[in-house]
XYZ file of C-alpha atoms in Angstrom:
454
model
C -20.295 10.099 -6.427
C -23.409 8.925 -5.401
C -25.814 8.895 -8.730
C -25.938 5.963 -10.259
C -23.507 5.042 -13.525
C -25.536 4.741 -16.631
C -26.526 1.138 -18.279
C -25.386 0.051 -21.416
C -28.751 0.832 -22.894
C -28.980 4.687 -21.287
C -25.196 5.319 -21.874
C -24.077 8.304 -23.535
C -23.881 7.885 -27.430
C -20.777 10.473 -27.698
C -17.721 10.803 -25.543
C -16.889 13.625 -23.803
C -14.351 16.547 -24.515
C -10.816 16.038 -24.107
C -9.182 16.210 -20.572
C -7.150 18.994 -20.194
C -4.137 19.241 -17.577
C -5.486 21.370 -15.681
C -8.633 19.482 -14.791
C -7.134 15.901 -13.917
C -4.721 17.284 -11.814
C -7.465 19.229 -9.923
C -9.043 15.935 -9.785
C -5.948 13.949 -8.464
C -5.840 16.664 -5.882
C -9.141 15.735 -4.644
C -8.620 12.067 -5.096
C -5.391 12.568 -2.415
C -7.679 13.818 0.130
C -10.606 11.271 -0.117
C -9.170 7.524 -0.989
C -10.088 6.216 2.089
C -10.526 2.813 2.371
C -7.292 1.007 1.715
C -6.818 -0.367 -2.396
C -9.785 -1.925 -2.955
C -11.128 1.630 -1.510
C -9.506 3.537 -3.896
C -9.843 1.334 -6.818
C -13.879 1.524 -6.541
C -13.535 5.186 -5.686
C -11.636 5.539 -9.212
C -13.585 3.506 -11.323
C -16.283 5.504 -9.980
C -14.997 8.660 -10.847
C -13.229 7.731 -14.012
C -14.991 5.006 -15.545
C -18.518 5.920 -14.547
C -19.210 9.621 -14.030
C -16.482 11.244 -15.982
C -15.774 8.517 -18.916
C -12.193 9.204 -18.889
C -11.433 5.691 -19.728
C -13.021 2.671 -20.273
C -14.088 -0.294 -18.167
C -11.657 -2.360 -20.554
C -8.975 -0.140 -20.624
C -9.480 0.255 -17.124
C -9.314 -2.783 -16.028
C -6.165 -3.778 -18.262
C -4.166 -0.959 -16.290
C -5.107 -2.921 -13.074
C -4.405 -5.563 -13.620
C -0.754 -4.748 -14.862
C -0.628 -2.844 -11.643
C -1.494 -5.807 -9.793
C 1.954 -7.849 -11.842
C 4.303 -5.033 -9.603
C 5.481 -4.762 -6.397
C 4.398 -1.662 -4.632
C 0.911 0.021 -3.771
C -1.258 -1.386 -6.949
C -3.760 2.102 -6.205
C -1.244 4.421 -6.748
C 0.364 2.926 -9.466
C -2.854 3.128 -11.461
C -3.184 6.354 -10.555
C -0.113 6.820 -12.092
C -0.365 5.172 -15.175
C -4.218 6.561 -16.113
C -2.122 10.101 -15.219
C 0.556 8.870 -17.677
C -1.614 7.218 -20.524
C -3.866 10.683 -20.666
C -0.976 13.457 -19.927
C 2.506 11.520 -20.796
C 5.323 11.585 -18.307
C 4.341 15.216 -15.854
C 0.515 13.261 -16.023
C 1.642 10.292 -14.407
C 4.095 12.176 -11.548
C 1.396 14.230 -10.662
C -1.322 11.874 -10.493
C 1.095 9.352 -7.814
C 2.593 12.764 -6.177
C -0.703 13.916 -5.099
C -2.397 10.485 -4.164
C 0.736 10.068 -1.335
C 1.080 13.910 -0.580
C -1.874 14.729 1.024
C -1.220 11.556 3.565
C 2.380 12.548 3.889
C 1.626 15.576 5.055
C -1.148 14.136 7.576
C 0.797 11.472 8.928
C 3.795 13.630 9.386
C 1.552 16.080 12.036
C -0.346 12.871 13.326
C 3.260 11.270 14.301
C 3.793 14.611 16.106
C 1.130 14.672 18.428
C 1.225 10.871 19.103
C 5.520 11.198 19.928
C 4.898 14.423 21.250
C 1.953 13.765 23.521
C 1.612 10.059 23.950
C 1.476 9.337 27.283
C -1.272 11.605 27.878
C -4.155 9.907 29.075
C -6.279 11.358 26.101
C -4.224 9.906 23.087
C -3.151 6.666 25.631
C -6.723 6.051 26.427
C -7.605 6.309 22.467
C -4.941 3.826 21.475
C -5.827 1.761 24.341
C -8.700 0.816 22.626
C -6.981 1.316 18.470
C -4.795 -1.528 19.197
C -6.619 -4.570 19.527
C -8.880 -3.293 16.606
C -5.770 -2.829 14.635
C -5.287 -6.927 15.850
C -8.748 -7.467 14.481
C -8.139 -5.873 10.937
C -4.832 -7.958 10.606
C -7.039 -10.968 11.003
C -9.578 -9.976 8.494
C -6.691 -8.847 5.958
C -5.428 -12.393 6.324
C -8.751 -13.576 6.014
C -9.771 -11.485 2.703
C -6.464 -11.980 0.621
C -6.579 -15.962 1.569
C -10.370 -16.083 0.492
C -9.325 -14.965 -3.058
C -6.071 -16.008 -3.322
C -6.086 -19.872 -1.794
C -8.357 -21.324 -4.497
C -6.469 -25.207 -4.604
C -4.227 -26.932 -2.143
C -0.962 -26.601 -3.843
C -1.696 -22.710 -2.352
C -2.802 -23.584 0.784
C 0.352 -25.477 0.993
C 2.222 -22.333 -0.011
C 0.881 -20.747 2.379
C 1.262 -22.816 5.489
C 5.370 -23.171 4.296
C 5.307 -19.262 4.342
C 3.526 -18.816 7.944
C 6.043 -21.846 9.387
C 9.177 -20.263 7.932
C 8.651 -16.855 9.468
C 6.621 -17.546 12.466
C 9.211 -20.910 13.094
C 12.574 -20.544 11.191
C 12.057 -16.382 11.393
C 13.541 -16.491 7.864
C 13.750 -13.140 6.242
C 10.146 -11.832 4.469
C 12.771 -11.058 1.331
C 13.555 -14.992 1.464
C 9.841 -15.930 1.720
C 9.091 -13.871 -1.448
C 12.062 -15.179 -3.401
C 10.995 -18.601 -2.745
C 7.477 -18.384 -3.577
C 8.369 -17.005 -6.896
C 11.162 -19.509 -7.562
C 7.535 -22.151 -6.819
C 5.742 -19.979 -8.881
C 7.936 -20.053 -11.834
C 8.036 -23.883 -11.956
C 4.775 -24.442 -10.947
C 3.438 -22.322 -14.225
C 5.712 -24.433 -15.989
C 4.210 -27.882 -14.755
C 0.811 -27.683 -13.150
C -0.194 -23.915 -15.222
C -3.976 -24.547 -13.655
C -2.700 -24.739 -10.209
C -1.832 -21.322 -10.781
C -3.697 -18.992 -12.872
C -5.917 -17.794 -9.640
C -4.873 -14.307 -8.372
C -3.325 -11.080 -9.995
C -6.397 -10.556 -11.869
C -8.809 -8.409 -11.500
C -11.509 -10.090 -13.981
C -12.409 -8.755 -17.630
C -14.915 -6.023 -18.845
C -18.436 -6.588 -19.513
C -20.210 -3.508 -18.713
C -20.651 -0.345 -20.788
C -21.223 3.427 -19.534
C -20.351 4.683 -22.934
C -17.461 6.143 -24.880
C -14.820 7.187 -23.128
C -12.105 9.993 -23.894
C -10.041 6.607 -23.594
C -11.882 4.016 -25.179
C -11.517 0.400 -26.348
C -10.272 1.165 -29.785
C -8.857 4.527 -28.614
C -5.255 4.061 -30.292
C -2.380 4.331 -28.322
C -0.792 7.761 -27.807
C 2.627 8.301 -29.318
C 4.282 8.294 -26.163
C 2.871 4.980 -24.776
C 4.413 3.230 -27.930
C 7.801 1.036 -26.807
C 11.084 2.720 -27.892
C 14.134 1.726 -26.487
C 15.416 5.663 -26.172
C 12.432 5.864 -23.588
C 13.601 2.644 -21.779
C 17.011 4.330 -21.522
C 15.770 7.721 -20.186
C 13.623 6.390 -17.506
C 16.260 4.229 -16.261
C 18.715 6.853 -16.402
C 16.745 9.348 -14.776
C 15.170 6.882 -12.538
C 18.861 5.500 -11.504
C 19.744 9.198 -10.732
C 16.813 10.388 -8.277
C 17.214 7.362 -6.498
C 21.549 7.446 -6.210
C 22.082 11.684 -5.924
C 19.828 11.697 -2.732
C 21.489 8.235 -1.637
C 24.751 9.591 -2.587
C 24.547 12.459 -0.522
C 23.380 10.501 2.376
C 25.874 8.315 2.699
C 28.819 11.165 1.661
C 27.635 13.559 4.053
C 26.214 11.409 7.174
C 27.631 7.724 6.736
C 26.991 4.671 5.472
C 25.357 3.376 8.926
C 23.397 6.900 9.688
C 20.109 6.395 10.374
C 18.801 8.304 7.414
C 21.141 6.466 5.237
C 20.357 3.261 6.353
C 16.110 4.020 6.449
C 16.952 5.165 2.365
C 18.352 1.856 1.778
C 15.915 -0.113 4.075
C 12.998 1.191 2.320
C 14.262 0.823 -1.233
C 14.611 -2.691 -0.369
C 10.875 -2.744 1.106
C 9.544 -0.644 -2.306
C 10.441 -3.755 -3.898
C 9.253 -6.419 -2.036
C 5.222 -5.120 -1.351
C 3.901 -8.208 -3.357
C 0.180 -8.304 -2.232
C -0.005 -4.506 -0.542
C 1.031 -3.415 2.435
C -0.403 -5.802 4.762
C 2.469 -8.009 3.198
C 5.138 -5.295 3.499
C 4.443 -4.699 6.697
C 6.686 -8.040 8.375
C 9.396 -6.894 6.423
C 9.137 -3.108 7.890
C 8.994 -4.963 11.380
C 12.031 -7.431 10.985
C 13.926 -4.193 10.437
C 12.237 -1.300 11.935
C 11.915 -2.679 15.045
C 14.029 -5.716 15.307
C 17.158 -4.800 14.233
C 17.347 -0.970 14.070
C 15.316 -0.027 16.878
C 13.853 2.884 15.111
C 10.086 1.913 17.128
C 8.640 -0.746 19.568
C 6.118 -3.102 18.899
C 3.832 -1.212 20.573
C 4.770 1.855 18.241
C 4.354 -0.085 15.046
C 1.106 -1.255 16.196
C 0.233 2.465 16.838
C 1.568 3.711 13.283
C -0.525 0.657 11.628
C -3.753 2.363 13.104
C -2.875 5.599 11.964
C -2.371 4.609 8.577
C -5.699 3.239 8.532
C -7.745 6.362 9.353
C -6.174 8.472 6.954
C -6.092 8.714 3.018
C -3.700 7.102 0.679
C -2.106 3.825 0.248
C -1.853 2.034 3.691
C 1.637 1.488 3.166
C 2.127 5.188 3.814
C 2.413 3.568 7.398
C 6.495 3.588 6.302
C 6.170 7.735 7.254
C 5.079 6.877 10.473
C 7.878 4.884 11.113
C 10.196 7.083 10.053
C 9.013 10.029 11.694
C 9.479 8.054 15.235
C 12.742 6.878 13.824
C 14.172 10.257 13.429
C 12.378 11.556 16.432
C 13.692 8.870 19.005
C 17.206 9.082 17.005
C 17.210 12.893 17.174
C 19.134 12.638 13.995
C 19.871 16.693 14.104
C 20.357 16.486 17.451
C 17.686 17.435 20.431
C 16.640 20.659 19.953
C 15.106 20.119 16.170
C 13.639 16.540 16.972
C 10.336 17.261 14.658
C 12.447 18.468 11.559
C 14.415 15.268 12.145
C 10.874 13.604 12.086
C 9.595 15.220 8.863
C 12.646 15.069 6.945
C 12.731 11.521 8.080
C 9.118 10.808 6.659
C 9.786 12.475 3.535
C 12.885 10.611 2.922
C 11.600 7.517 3.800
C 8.381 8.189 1.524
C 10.718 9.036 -1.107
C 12.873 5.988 -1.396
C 9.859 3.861 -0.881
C 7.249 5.351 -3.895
C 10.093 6.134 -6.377
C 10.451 2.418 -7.686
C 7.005 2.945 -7.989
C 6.637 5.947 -10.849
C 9.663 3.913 -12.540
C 7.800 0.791 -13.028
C 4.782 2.703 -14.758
C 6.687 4.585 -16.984
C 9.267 2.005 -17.793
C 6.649 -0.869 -18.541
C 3.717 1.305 -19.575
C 4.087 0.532 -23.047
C 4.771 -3.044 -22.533
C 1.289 -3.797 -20.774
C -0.233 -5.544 -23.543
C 2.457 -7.606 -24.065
C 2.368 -8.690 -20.242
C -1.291 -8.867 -19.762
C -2.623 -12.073 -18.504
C 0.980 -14.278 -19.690
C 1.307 -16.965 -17.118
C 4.856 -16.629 -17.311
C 4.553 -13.343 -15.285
C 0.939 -14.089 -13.311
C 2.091 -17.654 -12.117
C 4.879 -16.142 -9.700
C 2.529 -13.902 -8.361
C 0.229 -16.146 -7.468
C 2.675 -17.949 -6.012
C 3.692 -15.149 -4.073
C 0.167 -13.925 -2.848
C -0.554 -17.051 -1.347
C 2.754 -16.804 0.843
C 1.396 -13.712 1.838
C -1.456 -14.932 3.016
C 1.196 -17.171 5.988
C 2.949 -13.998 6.908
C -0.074 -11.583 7.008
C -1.102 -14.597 9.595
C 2.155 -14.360 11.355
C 2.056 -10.698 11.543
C -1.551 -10.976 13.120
C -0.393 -13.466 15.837
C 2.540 -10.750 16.875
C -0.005 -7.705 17.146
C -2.168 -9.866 19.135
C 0.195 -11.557 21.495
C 1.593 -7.599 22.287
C -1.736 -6.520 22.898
C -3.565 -9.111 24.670
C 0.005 -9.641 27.032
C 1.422 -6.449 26.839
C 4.214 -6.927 29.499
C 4.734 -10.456 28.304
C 2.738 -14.171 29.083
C 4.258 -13.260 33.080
C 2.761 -10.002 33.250
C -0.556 -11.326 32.853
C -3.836 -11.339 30.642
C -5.597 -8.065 28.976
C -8.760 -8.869 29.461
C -10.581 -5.905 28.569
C -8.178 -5.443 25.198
C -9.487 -8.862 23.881
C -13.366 -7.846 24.541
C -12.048 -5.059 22.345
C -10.602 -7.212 19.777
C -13.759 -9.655 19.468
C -15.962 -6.866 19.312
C -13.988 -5.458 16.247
C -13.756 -8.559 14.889
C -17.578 -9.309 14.891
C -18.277 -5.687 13.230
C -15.906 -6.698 10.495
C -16.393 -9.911 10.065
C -20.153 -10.408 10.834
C -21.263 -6.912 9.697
C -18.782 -5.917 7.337
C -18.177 -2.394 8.964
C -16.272 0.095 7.922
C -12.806 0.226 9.357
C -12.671 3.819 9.931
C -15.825 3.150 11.936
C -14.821 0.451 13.293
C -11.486 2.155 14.743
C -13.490 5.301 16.308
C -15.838 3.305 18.511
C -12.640 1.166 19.881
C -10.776 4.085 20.399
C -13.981 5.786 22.622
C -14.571 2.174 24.097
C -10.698 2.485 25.021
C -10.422 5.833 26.284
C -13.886 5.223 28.264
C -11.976 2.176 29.767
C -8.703 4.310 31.007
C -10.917 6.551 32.334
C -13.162 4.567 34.156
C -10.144 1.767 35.315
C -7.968 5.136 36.626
């Protein structure tokens, strides 16, 4: 990880041996336990890896997954994990490569939700939240701050952006609403003023060499990455059945308004509406999560947020968290088996919210080049990230108005929890320091602060 990747003038004149199946999934295995770092994280830990030190594929080839990845709703790291998995090892390539970049973090979050439901109010984990929160406030800010700086490059986008932050923060109109609308700009907007709206969705082109790759640049395309309609029609049809048998047995044997039922169909609506990563998602996940099932408080969503943060995988793994308190607080098998009701919670909900995911690569895989760079499919998302940029906004004024009032504008003024928050905010912003880093100090600063205030 750390040497440095050869120049085009010291780079490798052949490319080496084939990949066998055994050795990329030993390396998606590893790759579950260390993508720290949220997407663009992960990405840079993958091009490292795969691009640079193991020539797997090349910076072109690379970089024309990505940016397909980028066109889809859902977590753009994992899906091109999935479709570098796919393009090397066919269909079982591509499962495995996704399965094991959540799994490890499913399995993580699943006995970190434990011990925070569990064990809470203890001052040990209260005092480390104490302090999490307003750093979690902080890293909201700087989200909103990092997808506006790249996505908000003329006013027709700030202006996108502003109607996005007044509709939910003002009218409290529906994230799904927001998104359709944006599009619906996006669509004419390519059509009228295309300039206004090629920024965004890209990822930039190659221009860098570390020589040839078991994937290179004129590396045909393998016979199972050509388009055939009988592959269209057994993805969908296998796709359509993992997602309806476990929704059909949901419903048949628990209800329609069950809680598991309803977080399978909540979440399959979320899958596809993550538009611009999670930080986008995550308004959604509130509006229903919180608002209108109840499965969490604010407070608890805040909490789940920083524990996303500090461990691998996509940050929209946060969706386990929530459903692990959801079935916990709902005791969905009743009292005495509250943490199987957690788990199988967090696995369903992890479920319904990747599969879309593995169906997109494998149904549009083959279509990439045909979709690459077409304003007809980039202009709507650039429409839609700059929306995002409002709500991320939004969703950083409700984290910070819970944590700085906590028992509401009458119950007075955290002062210390603000300190907290401008402290994080100046490591991030001013020194660029690293999240995970950032997080551990607040959550000793907090804990040092219950202890000391008690």
């Amino acid at each position: 990880m750390s040497r440095s990747a050869p120049t085009t003038e010291n780079a490798p004149a052949t490319a080496p041996a084939p990949v066998s199946f055994r050795e990329a999934l030993l390396f998606w295995l590893k790759l579950g336990f260390i993508s720290f770092g949220g997407p663009a994280g992960q990405i840079a830990i993958m091009h490292q890896e795969l691009v640079e030190r193991r020539r797997w594929i090349s910076e072109r080839r690379f970089l024309h997954a990505l940016n397909y990845c980028m066109v889809l709703p859902g977590p753009e790291a994992q899906q091109l994990a999935t479709y570098i998995g796919w393009l090397m090892h066919r269909a079982r390539g591509g499962i495995v490569a996704g399965v094991l970049f959540v799994l490890p973090s499913l399995l993580i979050l699943i006995g970190l939700s434990w011990v925070y439901v569990a064990f809470g109010e203890t001052p040990l984990v209260a005092g480390l939240f104490y302090g999490i929160k307003p750093a979690v406030t902080a890293i909201v800010v700087q989200a909103a701050h990092r997808i506006g700086s790249r996505a908000l490059r003329n006013n027709v986008l700030w202006a996108i952006a502003a109607a996005s932050f007044v509709a939910i923060a003002g009218f409290n109109l529906p994230f799904p609403a927001i998104v359709i609308g944006a599009a619906l700009v996006g669509v004419i907007g390519g059509r009228l003023a295309p300039d206004r709206f090629r920024a965004g969705g890209a990822h930039g082109t190659a221009d860098k060499s570390f020589g040839p790759a078991v994937i290179d640049d004129a590396t045909p395309r393998p016979e199972h990455a050509r388009f055939a309609w009988s592959r269209v029609a057994r993805v969908l049809v296998v796709g359509g059945l993992l997602w309806l048998v476990p929704m059909g047995l949901l419903a048949g044997a628990l209800g329609w308004q069950h809680t598991l039922t309803q977080m399978g169909w909540f979440f399959t609506k979320a899958a596809l509406l993550t538009f611009g990563g999670a930080y986008a998602v995550l308004p959604y996940v509130y509006q229903g999560a919180v608002a209108h099932y109840g499965w969490l408080t604010p407070a608890q969503m805040i909490d789940g947020l920083a524990l996303g943060e500090t461990t691998p995988g996509p940050l929209i793994m946060v969706v386990a968290f929530v459903g692990f308190v959801g079935g916990y607080v709902k005791a969905v098998f009743g009292p005495d088996s509250l943490f199987l009701a957690g788990a199988v919670a967090a696995t369903l909900v992890t479920w319904f919210t990747f599969l879309p995911s593995f169906i997109f690569i494998l149904l549009g895989g083959p279509l990439v080049e045909t979709t690459h760079n077409d304003l007809k499919f980039t202009a709507p998302l650039t429409a839609i990230t700059a929306a995002v940029v409002g709500v991320v906004l939004n969703l950083a004024l409700f984290f910070g108005y819970h944590v700085l009032w906590p028992q509401g504008l009458e119950g007075g003024f955290d002062l210390m929890s603000a300190l907290i928050a401008l402290g994080a905010a100046v490591a991030l912003f001013r020194f660029r320091a690293n999240v995970i880093h950032v997080i551990a100090v607040c959550a000793a600063v907090g804990f040092a602060l219950r202890m000391f205030m008690t």
